Amino acid sequence: MEARVVGVDIGSVARGRFAWAAIDAPAPSLAGQGSDPETAVQTLAERLAAGGRAALVLEAPMSVPVPAADRADGWAALGRARTGEGNRAWSAGAGAGALATGIAQAGWLLARLAGTVPGVRATTRPDRWAAPHGPRLLLAEALVSGAGKPVPTAGDPHAADAEAAARALAGRLPGLPRIATDVECAPHGSLNLLAAAALWAGMDLPADELRTDVLVLRARPAPYAAAGERREGDGRRP
């Protein structure tokens, strides 16, 4: 599938910790990058307005597990890591901070995009995105940490993380219409924050996705990372 994949490294805009990078799959080369939310929106809008497909991949927790409420002691599992996160739980330290920032920034990005390309249809399910007449915007999450965290050389670490997020999805597109998620809320229910943000922004997105898992893509080691190298703060969300 041909698609513009835009990866976003969620972070403080005021402190210069926000970055985005775009890849026009199936081409492997970087198609663009920037350091502000408006240009991220415009690069997505350009492809969508031309009738093409696009994907927005955010490097922040975009779903949270909610234990079943049919048991009085179900609360005991509140705040636990999602399956596949390991020791980098969405609810711990930097993960919780990224989640809060990510919700606000996802809301703004999607509302701005909805206003720029009226009528755009979105989904968090790759099978629906791949359907012939399906939604043309896919929303997903990237987990850029641990062994998959890129080691920038002279470049901006936030730009490197954004590029890693974009490549995490671009590299999996040959697997459509189904792409396996690397993290899921099971055995608990999923509160899909990307679906909620899209609906809040006024986008056309199936309401049943509020309770489905977000596609989470764990980034692989960047090709320019030297063996054994690690960046300061490796393993933590920015």
mmCIF file of N, CA and C in Angstrom, residues 45-98:
data_model
loop_
_atom_site.group_PDB
_atom_site.id
_atom_site.type_symbol
_atom_site.label_atom_id
_atom_site.label_comp_id
_atom_site.label_asym_id
_atom_site.label_seq_id
_atom_site.Cartn_x
_atom_site.Cartn_y
_atom_site.Cartn_z
ATOM 1 N N ALA A 45 -2.406 16.458 5.878
ATOM 2 C CA ALA A 45 -3.500 17.033 5.094
ATOM 3 C C ALA A 45 -3.189 17.018 3.607
ATOM 4 N N GLU A 46 -1.948 17.255 3.253
ATOM 5 C CA GLU A 46 -1.554 17.270 1.847
ATOM 6 C C GLU A 46 -1.889 15.946 1.169
ATOM 7 N N ARG A 47 -1.562 14.837 1.821
ATOM 8 C CA ARG A 47 -1.822 13.527 1.237
ATOM 9 C C ARG A 47 -3.325 13.206 1.238
ATOM 10 N N LEU A 48 -4.004 13.513 2.344
ATOM 11 C CA LEU A 48 -5.428 13.209 2.437
ATOM 12 C C LEU A 48 -6.246 14.041 1.457
ATOM 13 N N ALA A 49 -5.905 15.308 1.299
ATOM 14 C CA ALA A 49 -6.635 16.174 0.376
ATOM 15 C C ALA A 49 -6.480 15.728 -1.068
ATOM 16 N N ALA A 50 -5.378 15.046 -1.353
ATOM 17 C CA ALA A 50 -5.133 14.540 -2.710
ATOM 18 C C ALA A 50 -5.783 13.179 -2.937
ATOM 19 N N GLY A 51 -6.525 12.683 -1.945
ATOM 20 C CA GLY A 51 -7.210 11.411 -2.086
ATOM 21 C C GLY A 51 -6.399 10.208 -1.672
ATOM 22 N N GLY A 52 -5.232 10.422 -1.091
ATOM 23 C CA GLY A 52 -4.382 9.313 -0.680
ATOM 24 C C GLY A 52 -4.645 8.872 0.747
ATOM 25 N N ARG A 53 -3.886 7.871 1.158
ATOM 26 C CA ARG A 53 -4.004 7.357 2.521
ATOM 27 C C ARG A 53 -2.851 7.885 3.374
ATOM 28 N N ALA A 54 -3.122 8.026 4.663
ATOM 29 C CA ALA A 54 -2.106 8.534 5.589
ATOM 30 C C ALA A 54 -2.270 7.843 6.932
ATOM 31 N N ALA A 55 -1.203 7.874 7.710
ATOM 32 C CA ALA A 55 -1.233 7.302 9.059
ATOM 33 C C ALA A 55 -0.507 8.233 10.011
ATOM 34 N N LEU A 56 -1.064 8.374 11.191
ATOM 35 C CA LEU A 56 -0.457 9.168 12.252
ATOM 36 C C LEU A 56 -0.086 8.225 13.385
ATOM 37 N N VAL A 57 1.212 8.185 13.714
ATOM 38 C CA VAL A 57 1.717 7.270 14.744
ATOM 39 C C VAL A 57 2.315 8.100 15.867
ATOM 40 N N LEU A 58 1.715 8.021 17.041
ATOM 41 C CA LEU A 58 2.139 8.842 18.174
ATOM 42 C C LEU A 58 2.977 8.035 19.150
ATOM 43 N N GLU A 59 4.094 8.624 19.577
ATOM 44 C CA GLU A 59 4.979 7.954 20.531
ATOM 45 C C GLU A 59 4.572 8.366 21.944
ATOM 46 N N ALA A 60 3.435 7.800 22.381
ATOM 47 C CA ALA A 60 2.884 8.033 23.719
ATOM 48 C C ALA A 60 1.818 6.971 23.947
ATOM 49 N N PRO A 61 1.551 6.592 25.199
ATOM 50 C CA PRO A 61 0.499 5.591 25.442
ATOM 51 C C PRO A 61 -0.847 6.099 24.938
ATOM 52 N N MET A 62 -1.515 5.327 24.088
ATOM 53 C CA MET A 62 -2.765 5.760 23.486
ATOM 54 C C MET A 62 -3.929 4.808 23.756
ATOM 55 N N SER A 63 -3.711 3.886 24.692
ATOM 56 C CA SER A 63 -4.810 3.061 25.202
ATOM 57 C C SER A 63 -4.455 2.684 26.631
ATOM 58 N N VAL A 64 -5.471 2.459 27.438
ATOM 59 C CA VAL A 64 -5.224 2.052 28.824
ATOM 60 C C VAL A 64 -6.125 0.869 29.156
ATOM 61 N N PRO A 65 -5.608 -0.095 29.948
ATOM 62 C CA PRO A 65 -6.420 -1.252 30.325
ATOM 63 C C PRO A 65 -7.382 -0.910 31.456
ATOM 64 N N VAL A 66 -8.614 -1.349 31.309
ATOM 65 C CA VAL A 66 -9.628 -1.127 32.343
ATOM 66 C C VAL A 66 -10.190 -2.484 32.767
ATOM 67 N N PRO A 67 -9.934 -2.899 33.998
ATOM 68 C CA PRO A 67 -10.436 -4.200 34.460
ATOM 69 C C PRO A 67 -11.959 -4.250 34.409
ATOM 70 N N ALA A 68 -12.497 -5.447 34.257
ATOM 71 C CA ALA A 68 -13.945 -5.628 34.246
ATOM 72 C C ALA A 68 -14.544 -5.117 35.552
ATOM 73 N N ALA A 69 -15.676 -4.445 35.425
ATOM 74 C CA ALA A 69 -16.314 -3.855 36.603
ATOM 75 C C ALA A 69 -17.410 -4.734 37.169
ATOM 76 N N ASP A 70 -17.457 -6.005 36.744
ATOM 77 C CA ASP A 70 -18.492 -6.903 37.250
ATOM 78 C C ASP A 70 -18.084 -7.607 38.525
ATOM 79 N N ARG A 71 -16.877 -7.272 39.037
ATOM 80 C CA ARG A 71 -16.414 -7.834 40.296
ATOM 81 C C ARG A 71 -16.031 -6.707 41.243
ATOM 82 N N ALA A 72 -16.391 -6.863 42.503
ATOM 83 C CA ALA A 72 -16.138 -5.811 43.479
ATOM 84 C C ALA A 72 -14.651 -5.574 43.698
ATOM 85 N N ASP A 73 -13.811 -6.604 43.461
ATOM 86 C CA ASP A 73 -12.375 -6.454 43.680
ATOM 87 C C ASP A 73 -11.623 -6.188 42.377
ATOM 88 N N GLY A 74 -12.332 -5.864 41.304
ATOM 89 C CA GLY A 74 -11.684 -5.606 40.026
ATOM 90 C C GLY A 74 -10.715 -4.436 40.068
ATOM 91 N N TRP A 75 -10.922 -3.541 41.009
ATOM 92 C CA TRP A 75 -10.078 -2.352 41.129
ATOM 93 C C TRP A 75 -8.617 -2.708 41.409
ATOM 94 N N ALA A 76 -8.365 -3.927 41.917
ATOM 95 C CA ALA A 76 -7.004 -4.319 42.298
ATOM 96 C C ALA A 76 -6.060 -4.336 41.095
ATOM 97 N N ALA A 77 -6.589 -4.446 39.884
ATOM 98 C CA ALA A 77 -5.751 -4.491 38.684
ATOM 99 C C ALA A 77 -5.608 -3.130 38.010
ATOM 100 N N LEU A 78 -6.210 -2.090 38.579
ATOM 101 C CA LEU A 78 -6.117 -0.754 37.983
ATOM 102 C C LEU A 78 -4.666 -0.266 37.968
ATOM 103 N N GLY A 79 -4.245 0.285 36.854
ATOM 104 C CA GLY A 79 -2.902 0.868 36.750
ATOM 105 C C GLY A 79 -1.807 -0.090 36.366
ATOM 106 N N ARG A 80 -2.128 -1.365 36.156
ATOM 107 C CA ARG A 80 -1.090 -2.323 35.792
ATOM 108 C C ARG A 80 -0.664 -2.145 34.336
ATOM 109 N N ALA A 81 0.529 -2.606 34.033
ATOM 110 C CA ALA A 81 1.072 -2.475 32.675
ATOM 111 C C ALA A 81 0.210 -3.231 31.670
ATOM 112 N N ARG A 82 0.237 -2.768 30.442
ATOM 113 C CA ARG A 82 -0.396 -3.502 29.357
ATOM 114 C C ARG A 82 0.455 -4.726 29.018
ATOM 115 N N THR A 83 -0.168 -5.722 28.448
ATOM 116 C CA THR A 83 0.553 -6.924 28.046
ATOM 117 C C THR A 83 1.544 -6.569 26.931
ATOM 118 N N GLY A 84 2.827 -6.860 27.171
ATOM 119 C CA GLY A 84 3.855 -6.551 26.184
ATOM 120 C C GLY A 84 4.701 -5.348 26.538
ATOM 121 N N GLU A 85 4.282 -4.562 27.532
ATOM 122 C CA GLU A 85 5.056 -3.383 27.922
ATOM 123 C C GLU A 85 6.268 -3.724 28.774
ATOM 124 N N GLY A 86 6.224 -4.839 29.447
ATOM 125 C CA GLY A 86 7.326 -5.181 30.338
ATOM 126 C C GLY A 86 7.391 -4.220 31.514
ATOM 127 N N ASN A 87 8.587 -3.691 31.781
ATOM 128 C CA ASN A 87 8.753 -2.788 32.923
ATOM 129 C C ASN A 87 8.601 -1.320 32.539
ATOM 130 N N ARG A 88 8.013 -1.049 31.370
ATOM 131 C CA ARG A 88 7.808 0.342 30.937
ATOM 132 C C ARG A 88 6.319 0.639 30.874
ATOM 133 N N ALA A 89 5.655 0.488 32.000
ATOM 134 C CA ALA A 89 4.201 0.609 32.053
ATOM 135 C C ALA A 89 3.720 2.004 31.682
ATOM 136 N N TRP A 90 2.576 2.048 31.042
ATOM 137 C CA TRP A 90 1.951 3.316 30.669
ATOM 138 C C TRP A 90 1.669 4.187 31.889
ATOM 139 N N SER A 91 1.474 3.556 33.047
ATOM 140 C CA SER A 91 1.066 4.268 34.257
ATOM 141 C C SER A 91 2.233 4.702 35.139
ATOM 142 N N ALA A 92 3.457 4.333 34.749
ATOM 143 C CA ALA A 92 4.616 4.617 35.601
ATOM 144 C C ALA A 92 5.361 5.852 35.128
ATOM 145 N N GLY A 93 5.754 6.684 36.062
ATOM 146 C CA GLY A 93 6.645 7.818 35.827
ATOM 147 C C GLY A 93 6.512 8.513 34.493
ATOM 148 N N ALA A 94 7.527 8.321 33.634
ATOM 149 C CA ALA A 94 7.567 9.001 32.351
ATOM 150 C C ALA A 94 6.414 8.578 31.454
ATOM 151 N N GLY A 95 5.960 7.329 31.578
ATOM 152 C CA GLY A 95 4.842 6.871 30.763
ATOM 153 C C GLY A 95 3.575 7.654 31.057
ATOM 154 N N ALA A 96 3.310 7.895 32.344
ATOM 155 C CA ALA A 96 2.116 8.647 32.718
ATOM 156 C C ALA A 96 2.208 10.089 32.230
ATOM 157 N N GLY A 97 3.400 10.666 32.283
ATOM 158 C CA GLY A 97 3.574 12.025 31.790
ATOM 159 C C GLY A 97 3.364 12.113 30.295
ATOM 160 N N ALA A 98 3.887 11.118 29.565
ATOM 161 C CA ALA A 98 3.716 11.093 28.116
ATOM 162 C C ALA A 98 2.256 10.886 27.749
#
